[in-house]
Coordinates of C-alpha atoms and ligand atoms in Angstrom, one line a residue:
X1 CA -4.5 16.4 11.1
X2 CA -7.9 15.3 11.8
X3 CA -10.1 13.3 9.8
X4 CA -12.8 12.7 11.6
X5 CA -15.7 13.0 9.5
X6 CA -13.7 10.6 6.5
X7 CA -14.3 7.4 5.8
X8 CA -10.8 5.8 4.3
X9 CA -10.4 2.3 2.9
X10 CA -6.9 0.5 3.4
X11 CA -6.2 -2.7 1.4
X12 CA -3.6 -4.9 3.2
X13 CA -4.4 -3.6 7.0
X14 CA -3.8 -6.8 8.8
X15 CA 0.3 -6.2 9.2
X16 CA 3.6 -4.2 8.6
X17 CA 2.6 -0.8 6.7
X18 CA -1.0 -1.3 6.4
X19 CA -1.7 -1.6 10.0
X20 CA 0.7 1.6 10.7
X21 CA -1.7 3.4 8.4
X22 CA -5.0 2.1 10.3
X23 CA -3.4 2.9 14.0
X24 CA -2.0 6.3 12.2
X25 CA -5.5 7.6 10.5
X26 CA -7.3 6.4 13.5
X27 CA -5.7 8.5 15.9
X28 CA -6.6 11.0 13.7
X29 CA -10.4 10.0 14.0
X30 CA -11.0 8.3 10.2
X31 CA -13.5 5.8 10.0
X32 CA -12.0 2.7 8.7
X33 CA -12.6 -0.2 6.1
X34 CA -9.9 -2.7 6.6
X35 CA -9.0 -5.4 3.7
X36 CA -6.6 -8.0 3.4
X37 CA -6.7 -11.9 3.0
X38 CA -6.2 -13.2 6.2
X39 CA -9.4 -12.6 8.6
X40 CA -7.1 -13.2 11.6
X41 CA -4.7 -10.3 11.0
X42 CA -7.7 -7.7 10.0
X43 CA -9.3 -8.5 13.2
X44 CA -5.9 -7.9 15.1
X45 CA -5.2 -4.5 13.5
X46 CA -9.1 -3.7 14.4
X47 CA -8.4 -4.6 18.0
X48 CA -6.0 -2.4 18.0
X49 CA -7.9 0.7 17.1
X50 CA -9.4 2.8 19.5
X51 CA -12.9 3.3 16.4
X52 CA -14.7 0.6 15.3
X53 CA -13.6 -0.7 12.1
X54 CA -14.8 -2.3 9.1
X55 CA -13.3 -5.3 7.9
X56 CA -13.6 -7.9 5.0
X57 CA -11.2 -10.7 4.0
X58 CA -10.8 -10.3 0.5
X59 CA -8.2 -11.3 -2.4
X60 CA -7.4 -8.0 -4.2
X61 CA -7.3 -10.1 -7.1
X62 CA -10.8 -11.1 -7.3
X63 CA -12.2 -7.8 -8.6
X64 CA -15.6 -9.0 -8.2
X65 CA -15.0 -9.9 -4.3
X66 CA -13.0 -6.3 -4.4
X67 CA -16.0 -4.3 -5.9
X68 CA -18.5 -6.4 -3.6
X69 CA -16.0 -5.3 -0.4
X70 CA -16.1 -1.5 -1.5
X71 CA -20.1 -1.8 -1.8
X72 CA -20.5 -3.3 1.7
X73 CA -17.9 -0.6 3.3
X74 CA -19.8 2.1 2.4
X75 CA -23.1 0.2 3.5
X76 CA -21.5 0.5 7.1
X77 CA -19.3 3.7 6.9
X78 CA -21.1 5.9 4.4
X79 CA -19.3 7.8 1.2
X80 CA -15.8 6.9 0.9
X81 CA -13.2 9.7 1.1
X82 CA -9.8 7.7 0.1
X83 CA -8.2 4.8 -0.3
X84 CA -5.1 3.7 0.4
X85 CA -4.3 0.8 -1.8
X86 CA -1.5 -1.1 0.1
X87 CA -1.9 -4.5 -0.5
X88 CA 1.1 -6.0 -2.4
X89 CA 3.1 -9.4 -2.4
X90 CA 6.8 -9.4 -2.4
X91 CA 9.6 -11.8 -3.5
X92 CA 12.0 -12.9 -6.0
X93 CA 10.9 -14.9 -9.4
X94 CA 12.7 -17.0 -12.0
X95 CA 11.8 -19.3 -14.9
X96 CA 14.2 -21.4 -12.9
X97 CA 12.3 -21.4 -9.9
X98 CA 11.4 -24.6 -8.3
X99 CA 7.4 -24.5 -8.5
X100 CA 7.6 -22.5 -11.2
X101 CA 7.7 -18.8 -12.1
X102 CA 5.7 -16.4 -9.9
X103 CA 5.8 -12.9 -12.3
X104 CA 2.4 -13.8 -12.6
X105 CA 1.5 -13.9 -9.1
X106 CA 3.5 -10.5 -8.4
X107 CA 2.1 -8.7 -10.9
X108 CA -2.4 -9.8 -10.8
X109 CA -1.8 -8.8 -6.8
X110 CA 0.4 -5.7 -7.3
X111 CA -0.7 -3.9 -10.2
X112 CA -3.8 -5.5 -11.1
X113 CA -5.5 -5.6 -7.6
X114 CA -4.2 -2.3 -6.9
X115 CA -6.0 -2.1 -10.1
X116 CA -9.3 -3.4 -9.2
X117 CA -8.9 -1.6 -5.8
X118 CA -8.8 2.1 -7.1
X119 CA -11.7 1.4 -9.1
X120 CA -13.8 0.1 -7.1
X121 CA -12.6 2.9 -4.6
X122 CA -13.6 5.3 -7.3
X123 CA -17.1 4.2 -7.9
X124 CA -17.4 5.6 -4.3
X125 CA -15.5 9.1 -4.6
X126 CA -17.4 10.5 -7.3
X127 CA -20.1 13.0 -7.4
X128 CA -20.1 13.4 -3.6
X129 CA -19.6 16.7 -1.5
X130 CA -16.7 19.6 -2.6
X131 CA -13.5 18.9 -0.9
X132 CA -10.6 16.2 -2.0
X133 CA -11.2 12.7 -2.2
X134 CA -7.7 10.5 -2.6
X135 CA -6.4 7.2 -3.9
X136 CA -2.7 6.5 -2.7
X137 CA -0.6 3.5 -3.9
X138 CA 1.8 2.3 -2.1
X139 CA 4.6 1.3 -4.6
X140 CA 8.0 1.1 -3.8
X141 CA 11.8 2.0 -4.7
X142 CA 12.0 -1.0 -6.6
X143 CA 9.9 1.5 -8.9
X144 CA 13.2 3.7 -9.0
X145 CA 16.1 1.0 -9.7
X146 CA 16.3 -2.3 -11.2
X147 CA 17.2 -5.3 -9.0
X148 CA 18.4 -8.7 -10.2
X149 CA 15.7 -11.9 -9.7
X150 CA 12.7 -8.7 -9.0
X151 CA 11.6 -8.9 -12.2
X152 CA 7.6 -8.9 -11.3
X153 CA 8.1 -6.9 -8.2
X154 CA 10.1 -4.1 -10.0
X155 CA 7.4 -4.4 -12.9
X156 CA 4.7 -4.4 -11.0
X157 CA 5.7 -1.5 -8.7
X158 CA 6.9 0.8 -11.4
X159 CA 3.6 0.3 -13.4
X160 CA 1.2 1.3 -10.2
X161 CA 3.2 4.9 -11.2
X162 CA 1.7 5.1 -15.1
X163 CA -1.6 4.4 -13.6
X164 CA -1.4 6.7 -10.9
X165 CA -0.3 9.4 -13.5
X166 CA -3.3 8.3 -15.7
X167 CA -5.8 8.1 -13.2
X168 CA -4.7 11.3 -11.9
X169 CA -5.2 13.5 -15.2
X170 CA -8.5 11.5 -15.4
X171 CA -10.0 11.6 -12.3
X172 CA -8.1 15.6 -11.3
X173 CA -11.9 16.9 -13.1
X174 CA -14.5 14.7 -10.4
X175 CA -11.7 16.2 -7.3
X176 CA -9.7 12.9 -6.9
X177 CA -6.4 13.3 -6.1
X178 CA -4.3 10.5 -7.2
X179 CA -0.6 9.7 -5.8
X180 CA 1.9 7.3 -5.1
X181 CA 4.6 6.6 -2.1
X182 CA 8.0 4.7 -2.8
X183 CA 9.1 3.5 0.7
X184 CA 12.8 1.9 0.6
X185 CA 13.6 -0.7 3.4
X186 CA 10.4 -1.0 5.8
X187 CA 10.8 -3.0 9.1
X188 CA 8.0 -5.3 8.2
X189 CA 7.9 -8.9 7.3
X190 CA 8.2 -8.6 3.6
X191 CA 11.6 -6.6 4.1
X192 CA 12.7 -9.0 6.7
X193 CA 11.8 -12.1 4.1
X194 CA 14.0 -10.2 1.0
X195 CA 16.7 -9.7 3.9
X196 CA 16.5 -13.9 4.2
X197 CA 16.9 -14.4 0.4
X198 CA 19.4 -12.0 0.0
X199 CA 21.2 -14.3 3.3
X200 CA 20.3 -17.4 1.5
X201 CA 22.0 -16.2 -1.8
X202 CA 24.7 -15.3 -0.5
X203 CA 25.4 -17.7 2.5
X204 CA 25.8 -15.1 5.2
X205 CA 23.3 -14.5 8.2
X206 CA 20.1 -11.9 7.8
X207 CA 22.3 -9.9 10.8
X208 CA 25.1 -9.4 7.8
X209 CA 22.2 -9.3 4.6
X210 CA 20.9 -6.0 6.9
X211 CA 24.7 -4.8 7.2
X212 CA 25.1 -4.9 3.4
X213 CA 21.5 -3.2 2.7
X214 CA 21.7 -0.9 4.9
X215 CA 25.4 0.2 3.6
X216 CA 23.3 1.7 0.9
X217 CA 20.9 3.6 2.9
X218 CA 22.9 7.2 3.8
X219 CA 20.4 7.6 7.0
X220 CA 21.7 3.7 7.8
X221 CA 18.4 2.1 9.0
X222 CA 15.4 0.7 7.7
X223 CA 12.5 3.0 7.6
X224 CA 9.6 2.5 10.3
X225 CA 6.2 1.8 9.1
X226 CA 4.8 5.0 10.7
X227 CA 7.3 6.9 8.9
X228 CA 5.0 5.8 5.9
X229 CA 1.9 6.1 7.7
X230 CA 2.8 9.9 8.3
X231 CA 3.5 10.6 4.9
X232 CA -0.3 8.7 4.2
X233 CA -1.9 11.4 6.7
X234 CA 0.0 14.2 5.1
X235 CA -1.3 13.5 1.6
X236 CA -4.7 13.3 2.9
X237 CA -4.5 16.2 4.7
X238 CA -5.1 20.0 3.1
X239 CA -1.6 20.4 3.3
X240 CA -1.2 18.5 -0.1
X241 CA -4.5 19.4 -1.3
X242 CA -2.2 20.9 -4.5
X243 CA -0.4 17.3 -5.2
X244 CA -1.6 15.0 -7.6
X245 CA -0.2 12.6 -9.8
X246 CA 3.3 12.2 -7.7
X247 CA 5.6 9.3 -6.7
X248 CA 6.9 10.7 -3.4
X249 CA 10.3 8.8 -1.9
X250 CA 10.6 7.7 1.4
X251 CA 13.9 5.9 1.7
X252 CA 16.3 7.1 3.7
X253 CA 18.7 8.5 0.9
X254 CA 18.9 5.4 -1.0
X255 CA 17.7 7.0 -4.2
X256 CA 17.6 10.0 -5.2
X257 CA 15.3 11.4 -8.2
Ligands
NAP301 P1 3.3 -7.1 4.6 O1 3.3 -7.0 6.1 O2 3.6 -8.4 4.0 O3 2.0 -6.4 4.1 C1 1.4 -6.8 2.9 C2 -0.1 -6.8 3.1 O4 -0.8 -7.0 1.9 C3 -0.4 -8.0 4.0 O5 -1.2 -7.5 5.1 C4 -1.2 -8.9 3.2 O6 -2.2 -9.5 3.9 C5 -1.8 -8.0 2.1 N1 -2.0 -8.7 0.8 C6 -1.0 -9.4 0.1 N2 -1.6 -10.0 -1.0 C7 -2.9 -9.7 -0.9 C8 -4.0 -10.0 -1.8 N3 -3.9 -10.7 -2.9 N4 -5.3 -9.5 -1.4 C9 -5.4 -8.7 -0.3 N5 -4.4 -8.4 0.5 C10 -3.2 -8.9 0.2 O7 4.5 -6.1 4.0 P2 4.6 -4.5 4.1 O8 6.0 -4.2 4.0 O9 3.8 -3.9 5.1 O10 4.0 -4.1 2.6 C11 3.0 -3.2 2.4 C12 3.2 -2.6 1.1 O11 4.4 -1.8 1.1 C13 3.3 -3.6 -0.1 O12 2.6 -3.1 -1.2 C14 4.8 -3.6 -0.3 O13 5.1 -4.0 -1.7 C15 5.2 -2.2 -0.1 N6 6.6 -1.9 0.2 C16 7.2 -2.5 1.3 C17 8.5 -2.3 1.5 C18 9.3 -2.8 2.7 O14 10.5 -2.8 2.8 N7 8.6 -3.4 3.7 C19 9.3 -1.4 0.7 C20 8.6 -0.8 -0.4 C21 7.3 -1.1 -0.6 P3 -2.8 -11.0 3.7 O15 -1.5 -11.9 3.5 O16 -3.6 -11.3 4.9 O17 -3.6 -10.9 2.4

């Protein structure tokens, strides 16, 4: 897959999945606009890179900041051909919680800077030259089954797929392709950190947490962040120029639709 004349905006580039995505699309020859919050992180990922990439610290929340970042990106890499909004906060949450309840938290970064993020994206992939133009989400499995103390994870997560159905009948007529991926267990830090509450919880090490998560995954491993950074180039590719307004799972078994 080659993409080397696209310019592709990824929210949440500095680690884990994002950063898979920016090493994945810049093999492939995108140029890149890198956002997350930490400046640090961004600049790692774009060390990594063999193009030069944009980058902006940004908090998907702010959708002025957001819609400011999209502006500047295409100042320095031209039209914008997708974007992959990844960005997302994970966690438990609780009335009960000691410093209080975060739903809100999980739910004005996942769904409404994902929010903010597509539409600033879009303001950028209308009315240019024939071909696709793409928003993914990246949602997750938590979309697919409920889980005890997820309340604004599993919330926010299964909302990003009734926008991306909306926004895909709306945007299908200006050639925007709009999708979403459901990744099960990633090896990143956000798994690795619901591995340690699940430990916590239940007073076990995170060596015997993984056992007891992975017993539920029929492949019996965590997924890889290329594995989602694969399926990313494939729905950006011509090969899926025909799929819009999907929830595609990548889990290893673990649901089934
Ligand atoms: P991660 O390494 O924690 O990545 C999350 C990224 O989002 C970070 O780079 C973070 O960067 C950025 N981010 C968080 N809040 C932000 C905000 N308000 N504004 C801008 N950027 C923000 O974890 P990951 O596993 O790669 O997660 C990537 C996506 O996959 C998330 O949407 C997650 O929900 C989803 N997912 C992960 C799994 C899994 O098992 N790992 C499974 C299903 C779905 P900063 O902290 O620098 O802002």
């Amino acid at each position: 897959m080659e993409f080397t004349t696209k310019h592709i905006a990824i929210t949440g580039a500095g680690s884990g999945i994002g950063r898979a995505i920016a090493q994945r699309l810049d093999r492939a020859g995108a140029k890149l606009s890198l956002f997350g919050r930490r400046p640090e992180a961004l600049e790692e990922t774009a060390g990594l890179l063999r193009g030069s990439a944009h980058w902006a610290s940004l908090d998907i929340s702010d959708r002025s900041a957001v819609e400011f970042a999209f502006t500047d990106a295409v100042g320095v890499h031209g039209p914008l051909h997708a974007l992959v909004a990844n960005a997302g906060v994970g966690g438990s949450n609780s009335p009960a919680d000691e410093g209080g309840d975060r739903f809100d938290e999980l739910v004005d970064t996942n769904l409404r800077g994902t929010y903010y993020s597509m539409r600033a994206a879009q303001a950028h992939l209308v009315g240019r030259e024939a071909g696709a133009r793409h928003i993914i989400a990246i949602s997750s499995i938590l979309a697919r089954i409920g889980v005890p103390g997820y309340s604004g994870y599993c919330a926010s997560k299964t909302a990003l797929l009734g926008l991306v159905r909306s926004l895909s009948v709306e945007l299908a007529p200006e050639g925007i392709l709009v999708n979403a991926i459901c990744p099960g267990w990633v090896d990143t830090d956000m798994a690795w950190e619901g591995l340690d509450g699940m430990a916590g919880a239940l007073a076990i090490s995170r060596e015997a947490a993984h056992s007891i998560a992975m017993g539920d995954v029929p492949i019996g491993r965590m997924g890889k962040p290329a594995e989602v950074a694969g399926l990313v180039a494939y729905l950006l590719s011509d090969d899926a120029a025909g799929t819009t307004g999907s929830a595609i799972d990548i889990n290893g078994g673990a649901f089934m639709a």
